[in-house]
mmCIF file with all atom_site columns, C-alpha atoms in Angstrom:
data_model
loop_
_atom_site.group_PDB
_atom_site.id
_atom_site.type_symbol
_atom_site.label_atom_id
_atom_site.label_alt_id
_atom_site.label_comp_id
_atom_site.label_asym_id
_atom_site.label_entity_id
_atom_site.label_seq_id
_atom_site.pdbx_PDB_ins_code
_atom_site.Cartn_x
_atom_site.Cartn_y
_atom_site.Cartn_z
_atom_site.occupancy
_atom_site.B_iso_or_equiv
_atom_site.pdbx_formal_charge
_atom_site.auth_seq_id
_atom_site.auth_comp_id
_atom_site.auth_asym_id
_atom_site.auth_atom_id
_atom_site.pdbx_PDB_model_num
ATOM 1   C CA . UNK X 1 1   ? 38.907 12.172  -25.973 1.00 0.00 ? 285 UNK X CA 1
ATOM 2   C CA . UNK X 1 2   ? 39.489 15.603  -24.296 1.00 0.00 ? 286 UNK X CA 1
ATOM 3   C CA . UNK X 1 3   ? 43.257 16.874  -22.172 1.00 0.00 ? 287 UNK X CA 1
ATOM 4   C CA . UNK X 1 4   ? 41.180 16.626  -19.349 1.00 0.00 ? 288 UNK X CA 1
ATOM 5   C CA . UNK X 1 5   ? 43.087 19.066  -16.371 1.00 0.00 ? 289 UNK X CA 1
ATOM 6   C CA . UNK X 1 6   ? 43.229 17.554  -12.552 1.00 0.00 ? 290 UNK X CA 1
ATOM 7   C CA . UNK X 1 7   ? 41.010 19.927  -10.472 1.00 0.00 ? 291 UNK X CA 1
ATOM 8   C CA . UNK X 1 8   ? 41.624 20.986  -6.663  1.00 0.00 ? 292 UNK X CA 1
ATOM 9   C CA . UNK X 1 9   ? 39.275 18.963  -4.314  1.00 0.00 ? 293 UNK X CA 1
ATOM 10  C CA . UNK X 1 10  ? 36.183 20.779  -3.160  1.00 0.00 ? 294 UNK X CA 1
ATOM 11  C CA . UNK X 1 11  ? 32.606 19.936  -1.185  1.00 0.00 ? 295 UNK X CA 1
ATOM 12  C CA . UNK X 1 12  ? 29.623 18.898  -3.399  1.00 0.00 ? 296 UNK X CA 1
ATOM 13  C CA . UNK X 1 13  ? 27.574 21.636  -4.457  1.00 0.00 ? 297 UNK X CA 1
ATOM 14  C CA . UNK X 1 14  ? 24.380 20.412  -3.160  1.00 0.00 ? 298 UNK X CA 1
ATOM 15  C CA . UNK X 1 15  ? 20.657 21.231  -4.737  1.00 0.00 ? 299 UNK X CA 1
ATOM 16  C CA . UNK X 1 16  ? 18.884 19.300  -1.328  1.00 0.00 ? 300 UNK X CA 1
ATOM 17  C CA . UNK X 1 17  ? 21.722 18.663  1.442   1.00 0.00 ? 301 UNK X CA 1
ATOM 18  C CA . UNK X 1 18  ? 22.472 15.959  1.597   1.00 0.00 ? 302 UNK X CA 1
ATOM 19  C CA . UNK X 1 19  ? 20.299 13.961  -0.668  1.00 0.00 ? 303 UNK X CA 1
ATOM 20  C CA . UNK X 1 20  ? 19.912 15.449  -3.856  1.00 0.00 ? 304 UNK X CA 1
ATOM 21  C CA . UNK X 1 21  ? 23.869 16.603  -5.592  1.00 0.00 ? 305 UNK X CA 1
ATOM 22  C CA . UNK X 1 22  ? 23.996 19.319  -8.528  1.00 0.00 ? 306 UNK X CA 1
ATOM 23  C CA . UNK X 1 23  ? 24.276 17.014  -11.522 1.00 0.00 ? 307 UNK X CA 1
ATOM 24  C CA . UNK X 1 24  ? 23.987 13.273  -9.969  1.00 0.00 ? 308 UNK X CA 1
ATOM 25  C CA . UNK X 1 25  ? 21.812 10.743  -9.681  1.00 0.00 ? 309 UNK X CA 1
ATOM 26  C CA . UNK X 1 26  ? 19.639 9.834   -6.424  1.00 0.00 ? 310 UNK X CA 1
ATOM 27  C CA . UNK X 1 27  ? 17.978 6.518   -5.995  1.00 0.00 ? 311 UNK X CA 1
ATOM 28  C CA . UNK X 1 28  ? 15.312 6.360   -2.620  1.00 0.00 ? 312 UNK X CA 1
ATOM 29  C CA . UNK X 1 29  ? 14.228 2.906   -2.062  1.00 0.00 ? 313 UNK X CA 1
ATOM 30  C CA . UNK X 1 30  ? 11.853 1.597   0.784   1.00 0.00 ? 314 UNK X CA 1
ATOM 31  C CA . UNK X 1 31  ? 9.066  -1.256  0.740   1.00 0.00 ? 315 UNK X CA 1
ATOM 32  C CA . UNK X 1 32  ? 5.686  0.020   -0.440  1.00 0.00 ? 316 UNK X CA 1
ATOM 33  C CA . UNK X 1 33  ? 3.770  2.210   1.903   1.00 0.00 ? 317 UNK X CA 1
ATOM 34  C CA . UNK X 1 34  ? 6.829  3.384   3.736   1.00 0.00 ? 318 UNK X CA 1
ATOM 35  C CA . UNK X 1 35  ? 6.768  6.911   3.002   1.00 0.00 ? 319 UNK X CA 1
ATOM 36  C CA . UNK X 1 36  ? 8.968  7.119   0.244   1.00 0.00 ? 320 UNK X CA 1
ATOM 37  C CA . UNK X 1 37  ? 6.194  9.002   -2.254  1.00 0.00 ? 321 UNK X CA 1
ATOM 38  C CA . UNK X 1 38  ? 5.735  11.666  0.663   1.00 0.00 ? 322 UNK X CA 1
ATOM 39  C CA . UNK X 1 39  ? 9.358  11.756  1.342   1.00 0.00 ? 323 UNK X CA 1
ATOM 40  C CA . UNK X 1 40  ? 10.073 12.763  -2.605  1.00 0.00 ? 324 UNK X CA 1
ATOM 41  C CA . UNK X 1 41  ? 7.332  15.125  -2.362  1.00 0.00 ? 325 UNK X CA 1
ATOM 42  C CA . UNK X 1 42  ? 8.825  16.771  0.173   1.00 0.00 ? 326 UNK X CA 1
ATOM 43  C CA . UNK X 1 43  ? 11.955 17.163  -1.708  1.00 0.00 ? 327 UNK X CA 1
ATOM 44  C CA . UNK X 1 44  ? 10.629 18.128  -4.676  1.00 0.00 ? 328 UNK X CA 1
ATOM 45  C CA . UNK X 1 45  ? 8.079  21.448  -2.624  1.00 0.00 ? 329 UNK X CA 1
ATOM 46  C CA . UNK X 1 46  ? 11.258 22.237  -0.747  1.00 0.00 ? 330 UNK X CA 1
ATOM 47  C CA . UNK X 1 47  ? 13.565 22.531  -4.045  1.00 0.00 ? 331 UNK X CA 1
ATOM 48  C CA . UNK X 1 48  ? 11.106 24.375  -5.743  1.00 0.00 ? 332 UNK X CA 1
ATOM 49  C CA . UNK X 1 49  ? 10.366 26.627  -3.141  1.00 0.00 ? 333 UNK X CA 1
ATOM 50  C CA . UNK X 1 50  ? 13.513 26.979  -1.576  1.00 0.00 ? 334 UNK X CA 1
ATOM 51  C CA . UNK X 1 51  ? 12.295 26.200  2.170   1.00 0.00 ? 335 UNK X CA 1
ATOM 52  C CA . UNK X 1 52  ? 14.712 23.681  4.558   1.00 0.00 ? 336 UNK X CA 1
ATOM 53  C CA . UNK X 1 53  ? 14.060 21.753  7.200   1.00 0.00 ? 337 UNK X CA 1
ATOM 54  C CA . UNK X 1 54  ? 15.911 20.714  9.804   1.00 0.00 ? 338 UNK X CA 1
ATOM 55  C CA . UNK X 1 55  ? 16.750 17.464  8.117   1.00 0.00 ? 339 UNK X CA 1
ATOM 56  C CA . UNK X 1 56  ? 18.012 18.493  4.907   1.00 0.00 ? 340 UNK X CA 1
ATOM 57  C CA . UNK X 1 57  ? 19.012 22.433  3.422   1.00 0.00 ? 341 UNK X CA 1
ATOM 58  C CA . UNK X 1 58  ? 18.030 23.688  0.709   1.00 0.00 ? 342 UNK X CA 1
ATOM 59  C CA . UNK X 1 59  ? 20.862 26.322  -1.084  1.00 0.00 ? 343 UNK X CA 1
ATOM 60  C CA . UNK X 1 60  ? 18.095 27.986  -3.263  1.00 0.00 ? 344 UNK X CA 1
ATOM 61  C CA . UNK X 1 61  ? 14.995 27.987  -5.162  1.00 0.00 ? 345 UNK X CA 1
ATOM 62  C CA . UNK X 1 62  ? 15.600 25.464  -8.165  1.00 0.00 ? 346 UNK X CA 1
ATOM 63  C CA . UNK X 1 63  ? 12.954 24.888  -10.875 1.00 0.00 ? 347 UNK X CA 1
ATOM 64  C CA . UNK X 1 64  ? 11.813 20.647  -10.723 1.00 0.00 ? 348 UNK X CA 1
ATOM 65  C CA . UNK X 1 65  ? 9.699  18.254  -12.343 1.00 0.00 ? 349 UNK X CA 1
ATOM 66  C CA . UNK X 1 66  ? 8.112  15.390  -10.928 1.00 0.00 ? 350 UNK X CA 1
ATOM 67  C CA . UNK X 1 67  ? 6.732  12.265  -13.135 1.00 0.00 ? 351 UNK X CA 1
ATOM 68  C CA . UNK X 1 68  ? 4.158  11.048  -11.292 1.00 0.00 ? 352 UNK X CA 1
ATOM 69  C CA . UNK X 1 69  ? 3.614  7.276   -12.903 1.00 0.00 ? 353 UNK X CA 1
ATOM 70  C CA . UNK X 1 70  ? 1.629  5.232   -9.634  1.00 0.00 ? 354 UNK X CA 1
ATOM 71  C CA . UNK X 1 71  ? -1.323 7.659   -8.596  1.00 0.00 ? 355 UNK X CA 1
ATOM 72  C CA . UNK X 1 72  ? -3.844 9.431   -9.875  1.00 0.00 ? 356 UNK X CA 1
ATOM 73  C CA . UNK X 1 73  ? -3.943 13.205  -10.545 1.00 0.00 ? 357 UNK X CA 1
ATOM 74  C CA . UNK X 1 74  ? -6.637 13.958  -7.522  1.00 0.00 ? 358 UNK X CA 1
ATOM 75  C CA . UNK X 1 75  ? -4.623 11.411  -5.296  1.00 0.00 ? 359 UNK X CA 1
ATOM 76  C CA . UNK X 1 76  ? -1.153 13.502  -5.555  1.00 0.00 ? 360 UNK X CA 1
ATOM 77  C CA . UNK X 1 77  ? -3.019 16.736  -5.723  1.00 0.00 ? 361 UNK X CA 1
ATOM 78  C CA . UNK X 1 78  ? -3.968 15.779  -1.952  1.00 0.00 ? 362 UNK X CA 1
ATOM 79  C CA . UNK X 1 79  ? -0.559 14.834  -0.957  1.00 0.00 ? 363 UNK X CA 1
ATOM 80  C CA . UNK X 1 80  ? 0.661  18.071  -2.451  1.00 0.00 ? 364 UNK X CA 1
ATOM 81  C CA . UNK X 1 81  ? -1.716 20.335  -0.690  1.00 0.00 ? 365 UNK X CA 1
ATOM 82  C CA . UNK X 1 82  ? -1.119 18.512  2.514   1.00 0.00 ? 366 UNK X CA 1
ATOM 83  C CA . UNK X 1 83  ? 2.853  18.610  2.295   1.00 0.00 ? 367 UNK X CA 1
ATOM 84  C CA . UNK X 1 84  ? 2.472  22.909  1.286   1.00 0.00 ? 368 UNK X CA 1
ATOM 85  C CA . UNK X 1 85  ? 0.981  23.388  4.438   1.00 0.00 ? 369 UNK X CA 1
ATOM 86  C CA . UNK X 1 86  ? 3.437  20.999  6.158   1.00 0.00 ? 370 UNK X CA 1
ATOM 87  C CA . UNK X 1 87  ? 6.060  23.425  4.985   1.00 0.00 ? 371 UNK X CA 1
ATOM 88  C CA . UNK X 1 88  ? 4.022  26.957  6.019   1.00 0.00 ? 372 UNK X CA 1
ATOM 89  C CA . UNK X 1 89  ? 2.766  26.975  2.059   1.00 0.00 ? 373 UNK X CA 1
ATOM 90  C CA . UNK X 1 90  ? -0.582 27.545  0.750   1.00 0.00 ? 374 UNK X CA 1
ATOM 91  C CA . UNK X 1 91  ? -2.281 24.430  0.328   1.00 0.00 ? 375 UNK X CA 1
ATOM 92  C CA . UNK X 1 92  ? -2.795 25.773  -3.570  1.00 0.00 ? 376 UNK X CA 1
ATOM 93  C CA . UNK X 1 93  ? 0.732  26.083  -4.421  1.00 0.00 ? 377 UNK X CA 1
ATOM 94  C CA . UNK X 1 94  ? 1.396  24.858  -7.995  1.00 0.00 ? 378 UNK X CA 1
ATOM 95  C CA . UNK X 1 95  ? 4.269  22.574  -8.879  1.00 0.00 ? 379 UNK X CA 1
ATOM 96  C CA . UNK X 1 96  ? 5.055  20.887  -12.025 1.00 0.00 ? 380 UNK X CA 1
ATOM 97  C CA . UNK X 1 97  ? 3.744  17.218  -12.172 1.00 0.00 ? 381 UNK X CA 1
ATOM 98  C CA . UNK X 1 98  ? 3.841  15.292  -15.729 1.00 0.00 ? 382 UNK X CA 1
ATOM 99  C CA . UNK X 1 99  ? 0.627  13.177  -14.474 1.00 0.00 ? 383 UNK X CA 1
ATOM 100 C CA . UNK X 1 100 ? 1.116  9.123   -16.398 1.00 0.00 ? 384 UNK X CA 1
ATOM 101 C CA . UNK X 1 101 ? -0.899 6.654   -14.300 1.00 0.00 ? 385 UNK X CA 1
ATOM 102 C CA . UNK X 1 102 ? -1.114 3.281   -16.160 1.00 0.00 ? 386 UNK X CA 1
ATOM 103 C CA . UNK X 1 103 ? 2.191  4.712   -18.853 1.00 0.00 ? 387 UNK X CA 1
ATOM 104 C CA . UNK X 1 104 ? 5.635  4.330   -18.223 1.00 0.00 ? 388 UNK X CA 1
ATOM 105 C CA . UNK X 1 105 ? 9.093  6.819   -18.647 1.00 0.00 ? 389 UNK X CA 1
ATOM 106 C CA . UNK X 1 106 ? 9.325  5.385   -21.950 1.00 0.00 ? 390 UNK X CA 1
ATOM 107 C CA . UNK X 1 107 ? 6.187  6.622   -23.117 1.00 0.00 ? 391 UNK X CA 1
ATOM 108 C CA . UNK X 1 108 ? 6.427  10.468  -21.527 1.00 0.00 ? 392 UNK X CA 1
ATOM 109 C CA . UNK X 1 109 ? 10.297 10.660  -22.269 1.00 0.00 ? 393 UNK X CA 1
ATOM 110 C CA . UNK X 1 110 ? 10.557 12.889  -25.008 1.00 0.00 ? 394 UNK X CA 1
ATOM 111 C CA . UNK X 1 111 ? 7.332  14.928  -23.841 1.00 0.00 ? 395 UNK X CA 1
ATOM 112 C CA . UNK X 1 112 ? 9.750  15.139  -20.144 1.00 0.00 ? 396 UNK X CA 1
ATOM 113 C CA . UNK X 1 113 ? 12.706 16.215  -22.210 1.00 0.00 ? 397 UNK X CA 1
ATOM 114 C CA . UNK X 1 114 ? 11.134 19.123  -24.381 1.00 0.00 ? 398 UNK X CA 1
ATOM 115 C CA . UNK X 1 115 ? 9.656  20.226  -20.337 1.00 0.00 ? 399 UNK X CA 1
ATOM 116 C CA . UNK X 1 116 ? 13.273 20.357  -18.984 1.00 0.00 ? 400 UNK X CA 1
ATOM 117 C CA . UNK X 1 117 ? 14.425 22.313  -21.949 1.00 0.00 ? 401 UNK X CA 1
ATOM 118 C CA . UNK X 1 118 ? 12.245 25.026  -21.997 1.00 0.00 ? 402 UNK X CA 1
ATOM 119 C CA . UNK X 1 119 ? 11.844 25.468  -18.025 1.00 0.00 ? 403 UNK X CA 1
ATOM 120 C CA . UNK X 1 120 ? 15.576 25.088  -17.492 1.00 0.00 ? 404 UNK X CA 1
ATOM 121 C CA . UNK X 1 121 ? 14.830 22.338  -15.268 1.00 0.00 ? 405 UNK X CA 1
ATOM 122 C CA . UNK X 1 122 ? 17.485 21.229  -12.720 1.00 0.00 ? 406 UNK X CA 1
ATOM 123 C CA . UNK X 1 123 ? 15.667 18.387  -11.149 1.00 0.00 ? 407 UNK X CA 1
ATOM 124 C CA . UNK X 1 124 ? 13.477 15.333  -12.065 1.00 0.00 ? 408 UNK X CA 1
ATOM 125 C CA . UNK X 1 125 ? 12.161 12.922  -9.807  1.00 0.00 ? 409 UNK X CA 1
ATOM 126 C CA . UNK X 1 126 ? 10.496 10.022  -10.974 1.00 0.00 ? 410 UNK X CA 1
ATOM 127 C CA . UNK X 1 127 ? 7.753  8.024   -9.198  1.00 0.00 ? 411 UNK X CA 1
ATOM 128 C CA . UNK X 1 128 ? 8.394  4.973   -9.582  1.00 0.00 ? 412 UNK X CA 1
ATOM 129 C CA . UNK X 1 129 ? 11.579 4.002   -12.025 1.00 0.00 ? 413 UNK X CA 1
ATOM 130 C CA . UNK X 1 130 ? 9.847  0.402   -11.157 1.00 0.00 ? 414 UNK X CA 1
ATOM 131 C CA . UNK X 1 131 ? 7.608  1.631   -14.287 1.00 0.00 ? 415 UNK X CA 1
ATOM 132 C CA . UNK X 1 132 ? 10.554 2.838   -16.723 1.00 0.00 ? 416 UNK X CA 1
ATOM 133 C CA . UNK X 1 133 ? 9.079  0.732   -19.718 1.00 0.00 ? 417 UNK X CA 1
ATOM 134 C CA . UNK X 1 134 ? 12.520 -0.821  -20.234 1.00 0.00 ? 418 UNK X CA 1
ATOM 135 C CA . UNK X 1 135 ? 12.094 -4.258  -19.492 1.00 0.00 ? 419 UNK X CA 1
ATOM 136 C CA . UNK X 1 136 ? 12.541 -6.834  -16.612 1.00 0.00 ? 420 UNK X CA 1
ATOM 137 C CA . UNK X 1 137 ? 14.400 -5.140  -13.699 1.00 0.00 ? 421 UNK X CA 1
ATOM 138 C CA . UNK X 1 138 ? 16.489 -7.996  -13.193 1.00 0.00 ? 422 UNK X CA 1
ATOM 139 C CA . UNK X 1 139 ? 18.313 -7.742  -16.371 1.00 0.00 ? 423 UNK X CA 1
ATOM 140 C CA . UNK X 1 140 ? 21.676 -5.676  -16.723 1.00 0.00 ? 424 UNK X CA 1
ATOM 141 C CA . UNK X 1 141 ? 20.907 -4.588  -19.778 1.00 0.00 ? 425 UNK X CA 1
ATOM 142 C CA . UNK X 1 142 ? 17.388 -3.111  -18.852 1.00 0.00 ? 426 UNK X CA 1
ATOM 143 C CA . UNK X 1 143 ? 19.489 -1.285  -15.777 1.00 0.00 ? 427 UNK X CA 1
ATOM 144 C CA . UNK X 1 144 ? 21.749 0.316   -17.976 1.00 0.00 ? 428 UNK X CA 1
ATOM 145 C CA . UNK X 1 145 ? 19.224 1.173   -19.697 1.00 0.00 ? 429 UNK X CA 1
ATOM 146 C CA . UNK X 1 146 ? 16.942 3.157   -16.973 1.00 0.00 ? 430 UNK X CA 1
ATOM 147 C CA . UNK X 1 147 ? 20.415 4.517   -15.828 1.00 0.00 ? 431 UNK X CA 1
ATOM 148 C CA . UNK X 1 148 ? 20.802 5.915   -19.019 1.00 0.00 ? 432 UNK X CA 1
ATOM 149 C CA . UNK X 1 149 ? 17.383 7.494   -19.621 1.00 0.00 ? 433 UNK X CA 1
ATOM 150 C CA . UNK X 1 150 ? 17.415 9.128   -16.136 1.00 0.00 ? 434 UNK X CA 1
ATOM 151 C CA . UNK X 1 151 ? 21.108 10.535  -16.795 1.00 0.00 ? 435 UNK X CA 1
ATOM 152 C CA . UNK X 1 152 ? 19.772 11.731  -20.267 1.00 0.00 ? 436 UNK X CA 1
ATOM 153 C CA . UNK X 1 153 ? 17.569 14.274  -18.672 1.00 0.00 ? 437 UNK X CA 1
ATOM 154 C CA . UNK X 1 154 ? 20.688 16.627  -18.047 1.00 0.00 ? 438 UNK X CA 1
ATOM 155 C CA . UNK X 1 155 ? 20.315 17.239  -14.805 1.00 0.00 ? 439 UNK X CA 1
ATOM 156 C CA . UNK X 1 156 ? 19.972 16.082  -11.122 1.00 0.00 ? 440 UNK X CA 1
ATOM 157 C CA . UNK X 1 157 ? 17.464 13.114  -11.019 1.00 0.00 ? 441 UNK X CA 1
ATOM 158 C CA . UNK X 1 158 ? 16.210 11.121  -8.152  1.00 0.00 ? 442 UNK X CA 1
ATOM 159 C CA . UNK X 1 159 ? 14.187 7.752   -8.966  1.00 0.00 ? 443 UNK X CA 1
ATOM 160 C CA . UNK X 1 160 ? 12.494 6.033   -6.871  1.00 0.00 ? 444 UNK X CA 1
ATOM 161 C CA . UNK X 1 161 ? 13.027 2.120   -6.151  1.00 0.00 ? 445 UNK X CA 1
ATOM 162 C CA . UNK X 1 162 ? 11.166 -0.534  -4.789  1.00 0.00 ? 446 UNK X CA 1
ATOM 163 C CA . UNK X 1 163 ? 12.397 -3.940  -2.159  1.00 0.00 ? 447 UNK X CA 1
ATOM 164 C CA . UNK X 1 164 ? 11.796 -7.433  -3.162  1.00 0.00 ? 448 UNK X CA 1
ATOM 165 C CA . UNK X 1 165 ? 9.277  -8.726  -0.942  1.00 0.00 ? 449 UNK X CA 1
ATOM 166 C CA . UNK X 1 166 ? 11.581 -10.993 1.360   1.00 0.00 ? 450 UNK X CA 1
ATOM 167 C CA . UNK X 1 167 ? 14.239 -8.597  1.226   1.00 0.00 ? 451 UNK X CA 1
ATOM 168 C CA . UNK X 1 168 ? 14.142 -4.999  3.018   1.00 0.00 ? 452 UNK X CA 1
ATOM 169 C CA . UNK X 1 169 ? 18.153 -4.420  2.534   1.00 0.00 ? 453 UNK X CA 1
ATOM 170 C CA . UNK X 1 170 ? 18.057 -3.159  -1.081  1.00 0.00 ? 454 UNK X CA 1
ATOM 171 C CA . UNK X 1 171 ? 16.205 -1.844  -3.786  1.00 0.00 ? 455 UNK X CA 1
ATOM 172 C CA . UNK X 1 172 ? 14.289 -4.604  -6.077  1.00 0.00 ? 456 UNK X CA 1
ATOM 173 C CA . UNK X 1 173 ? 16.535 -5.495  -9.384  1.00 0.00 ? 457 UNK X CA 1
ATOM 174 C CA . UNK X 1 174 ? 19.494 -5.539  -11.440 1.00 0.00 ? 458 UNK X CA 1
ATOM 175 C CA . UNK X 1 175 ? 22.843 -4.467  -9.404  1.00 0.00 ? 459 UNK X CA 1
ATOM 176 C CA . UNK X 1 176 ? 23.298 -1.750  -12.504 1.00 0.00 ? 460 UNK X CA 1
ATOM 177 C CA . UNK X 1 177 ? 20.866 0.198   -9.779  1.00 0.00 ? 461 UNK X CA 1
ATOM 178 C CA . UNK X 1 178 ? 23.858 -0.035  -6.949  1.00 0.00 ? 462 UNK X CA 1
ATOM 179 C CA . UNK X 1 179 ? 26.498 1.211   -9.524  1.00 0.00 ? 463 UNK X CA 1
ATOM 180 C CA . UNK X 1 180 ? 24.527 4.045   -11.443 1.00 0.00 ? 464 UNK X CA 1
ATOM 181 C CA . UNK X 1 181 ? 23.271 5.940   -9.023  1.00 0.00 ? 465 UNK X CA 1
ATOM 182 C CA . UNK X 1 182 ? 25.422 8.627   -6.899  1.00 0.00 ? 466 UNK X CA 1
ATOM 183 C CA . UNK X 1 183 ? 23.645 8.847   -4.059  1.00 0.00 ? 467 UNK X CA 1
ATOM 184 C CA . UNK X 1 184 ? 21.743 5.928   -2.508  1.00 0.00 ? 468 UNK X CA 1
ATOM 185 C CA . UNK X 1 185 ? 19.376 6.577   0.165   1.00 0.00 ? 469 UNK X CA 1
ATOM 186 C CA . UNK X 1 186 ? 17.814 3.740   2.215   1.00 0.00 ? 470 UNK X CA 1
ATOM 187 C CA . UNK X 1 187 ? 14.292 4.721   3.797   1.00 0.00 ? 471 UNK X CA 1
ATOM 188 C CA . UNK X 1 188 ? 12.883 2.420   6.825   1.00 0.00 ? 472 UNK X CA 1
ATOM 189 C CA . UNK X 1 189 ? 9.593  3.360   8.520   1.00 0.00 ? 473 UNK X CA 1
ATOM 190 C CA . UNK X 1 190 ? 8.135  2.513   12.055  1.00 0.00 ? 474 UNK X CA 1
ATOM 191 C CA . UNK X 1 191 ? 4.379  4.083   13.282  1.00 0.00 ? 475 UNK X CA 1
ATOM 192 C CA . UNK X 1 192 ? 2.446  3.279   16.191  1.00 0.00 ? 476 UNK X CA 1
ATOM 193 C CA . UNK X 1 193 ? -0.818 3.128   17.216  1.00 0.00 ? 477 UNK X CA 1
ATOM 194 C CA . UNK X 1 194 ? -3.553 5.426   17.253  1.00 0.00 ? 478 UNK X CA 1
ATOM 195 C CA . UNK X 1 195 ? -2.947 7.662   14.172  1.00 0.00 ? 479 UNK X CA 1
ATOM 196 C CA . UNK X 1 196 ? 0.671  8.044   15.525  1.00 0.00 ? 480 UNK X CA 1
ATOM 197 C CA . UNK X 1 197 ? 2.953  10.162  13.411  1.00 0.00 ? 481 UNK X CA 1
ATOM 198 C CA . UNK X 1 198 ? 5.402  7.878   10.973  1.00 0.00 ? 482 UNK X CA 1
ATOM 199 C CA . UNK X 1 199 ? 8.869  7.675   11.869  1.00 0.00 ? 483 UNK X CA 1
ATOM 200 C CA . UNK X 1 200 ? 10.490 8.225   8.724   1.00 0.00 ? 484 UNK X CA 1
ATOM 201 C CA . UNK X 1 201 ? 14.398 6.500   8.887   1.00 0.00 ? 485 UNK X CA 1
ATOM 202 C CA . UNK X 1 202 ? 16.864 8.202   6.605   1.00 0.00 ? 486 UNK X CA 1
ATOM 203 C CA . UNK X 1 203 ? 20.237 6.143   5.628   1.00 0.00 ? 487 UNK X CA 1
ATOM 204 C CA . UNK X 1 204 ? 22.750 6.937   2.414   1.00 0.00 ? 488 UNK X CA 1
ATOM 205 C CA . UNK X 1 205 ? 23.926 3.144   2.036   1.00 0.00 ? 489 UNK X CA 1
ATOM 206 C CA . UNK X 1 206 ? 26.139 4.856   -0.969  1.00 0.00 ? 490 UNK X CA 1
ATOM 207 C CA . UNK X 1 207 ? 27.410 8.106   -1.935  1.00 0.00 ? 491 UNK X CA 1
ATOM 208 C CA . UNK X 1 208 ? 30.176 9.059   -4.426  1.00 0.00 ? 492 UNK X CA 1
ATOM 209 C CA . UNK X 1 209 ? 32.228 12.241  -3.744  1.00 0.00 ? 493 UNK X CA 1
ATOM 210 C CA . UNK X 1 210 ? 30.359 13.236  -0.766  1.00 0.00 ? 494 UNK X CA 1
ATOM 211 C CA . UNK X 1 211 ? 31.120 13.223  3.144   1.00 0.00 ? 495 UNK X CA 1
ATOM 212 C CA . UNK X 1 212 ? 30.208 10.565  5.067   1.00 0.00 ? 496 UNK X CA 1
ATOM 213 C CA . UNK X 1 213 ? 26.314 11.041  6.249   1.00 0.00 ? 497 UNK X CA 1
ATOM 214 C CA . UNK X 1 214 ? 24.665 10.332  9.284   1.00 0.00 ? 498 UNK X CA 1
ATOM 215 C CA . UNK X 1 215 ? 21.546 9.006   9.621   1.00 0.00 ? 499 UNK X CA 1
ATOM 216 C CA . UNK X 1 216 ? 18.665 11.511  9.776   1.00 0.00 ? 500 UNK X CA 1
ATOM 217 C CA . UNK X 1 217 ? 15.340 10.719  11.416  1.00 0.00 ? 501 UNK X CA 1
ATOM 218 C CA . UNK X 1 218 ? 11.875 12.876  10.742  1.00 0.00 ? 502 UNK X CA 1
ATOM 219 C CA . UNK X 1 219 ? 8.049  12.215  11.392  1.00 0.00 ? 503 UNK X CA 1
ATOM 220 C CA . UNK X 1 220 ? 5.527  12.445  9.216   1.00 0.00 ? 504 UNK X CA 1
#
């Protein structure tokens, strides 16, 4: 145990306003094939590069790491050229990807770790913590235990989270994923025909020490 002083109240010191807090947790949940890959992408280009939009601001450039564990190398490579233009980037525009189709977190942990240290990494976002290695996602014990590996990286993190199939009101699993996260963000999707852009739903169903947030709408 420390003398731990009271502080004065201030505003969060955001990394990705209003999304993505300096030192928390972020968990983005949304049914498969709703956007929620693209959406982190997003995130992650705009940290690194230090570009907002006018959904979310970005206070400065802020080295990342994303753990890609659903798609293959080629497949995100795509997505990433596509989003750098998106964002007036060149399509070539490196950013750091730990590539583990068919592994989980459990098996690149310690190689993520050593990354973060020598990169002074302040964010990590994880596709998908569905894949964490830890167990069944229904147990407590196997939540605590994600919450813990994600919080072990030392920095911001944002996971994402997948719905139960007959259930689009909350992310798939133990209820450990409601209480360790900070920040919960709830993404809903609607496109129409015709190639029609996709209507990309923003909602932050919890968030600890923060103002209340409105919900944002984008199209993809």
């Amino acid at each position: 145990p420390t003398l731990t002083e009271g502080a004065e109240p201030s505003f969060p010191s955001w990394w990705l306003e209003p999304y993505i807090v300096e030192d928390a947790g972020t968990i983005l949940f949304a049914p498969p094939g709703a956007g929620k890959s693209f959406t982190m992408l997003l995130w992650a280009v705009c940290m690194d590069s230090g570009i907002s939009t006018s959904v979310w601001h970005v206070r400065e450039p802020v080295p990342t790491l994303t753990i890609n564990l659903e798609r293959s190398a080629a497949s995100v490579a795509k997505r990433l050229g596509a989003v750098n233009v998106c964002l007036g980037l060149d399509r070539t525009r490196r950013l750091p990807i730990l590539h583990a189709r068919g592994r989980s977190l459990s098996d690149v942990y310690d190689s993520a770790i050593r990354w973060i240290k020598e990169h002074a990494t302040k964010v990590v976002l994880v596709d998908s913590i569905s894949r964490a290695g830890a167990g069944d996602l229904t147990e407590n014990q196997t939540g605590n235990r994600i919450i813990d590996m994600l919080n072990g990286f030392g920095c911001s993190w944002v996971g994402l989270a997948h719905t139960p199939r007959a259930d689009e009101s909350h992310q798939y699993g133990t209820q450990m994923f409601d209480a360790g996260p900070d920040i919960i963000v709830k993404l809903m999707s609607e496109q129409g025909e015709d190639q029609a852009p996709l209507g990309i739903g923003l909602t932050v169903e919890k968030g600890s020490d923060i103002p209340k947030i409105p919900r944002l709408i984008y199209a993809l």
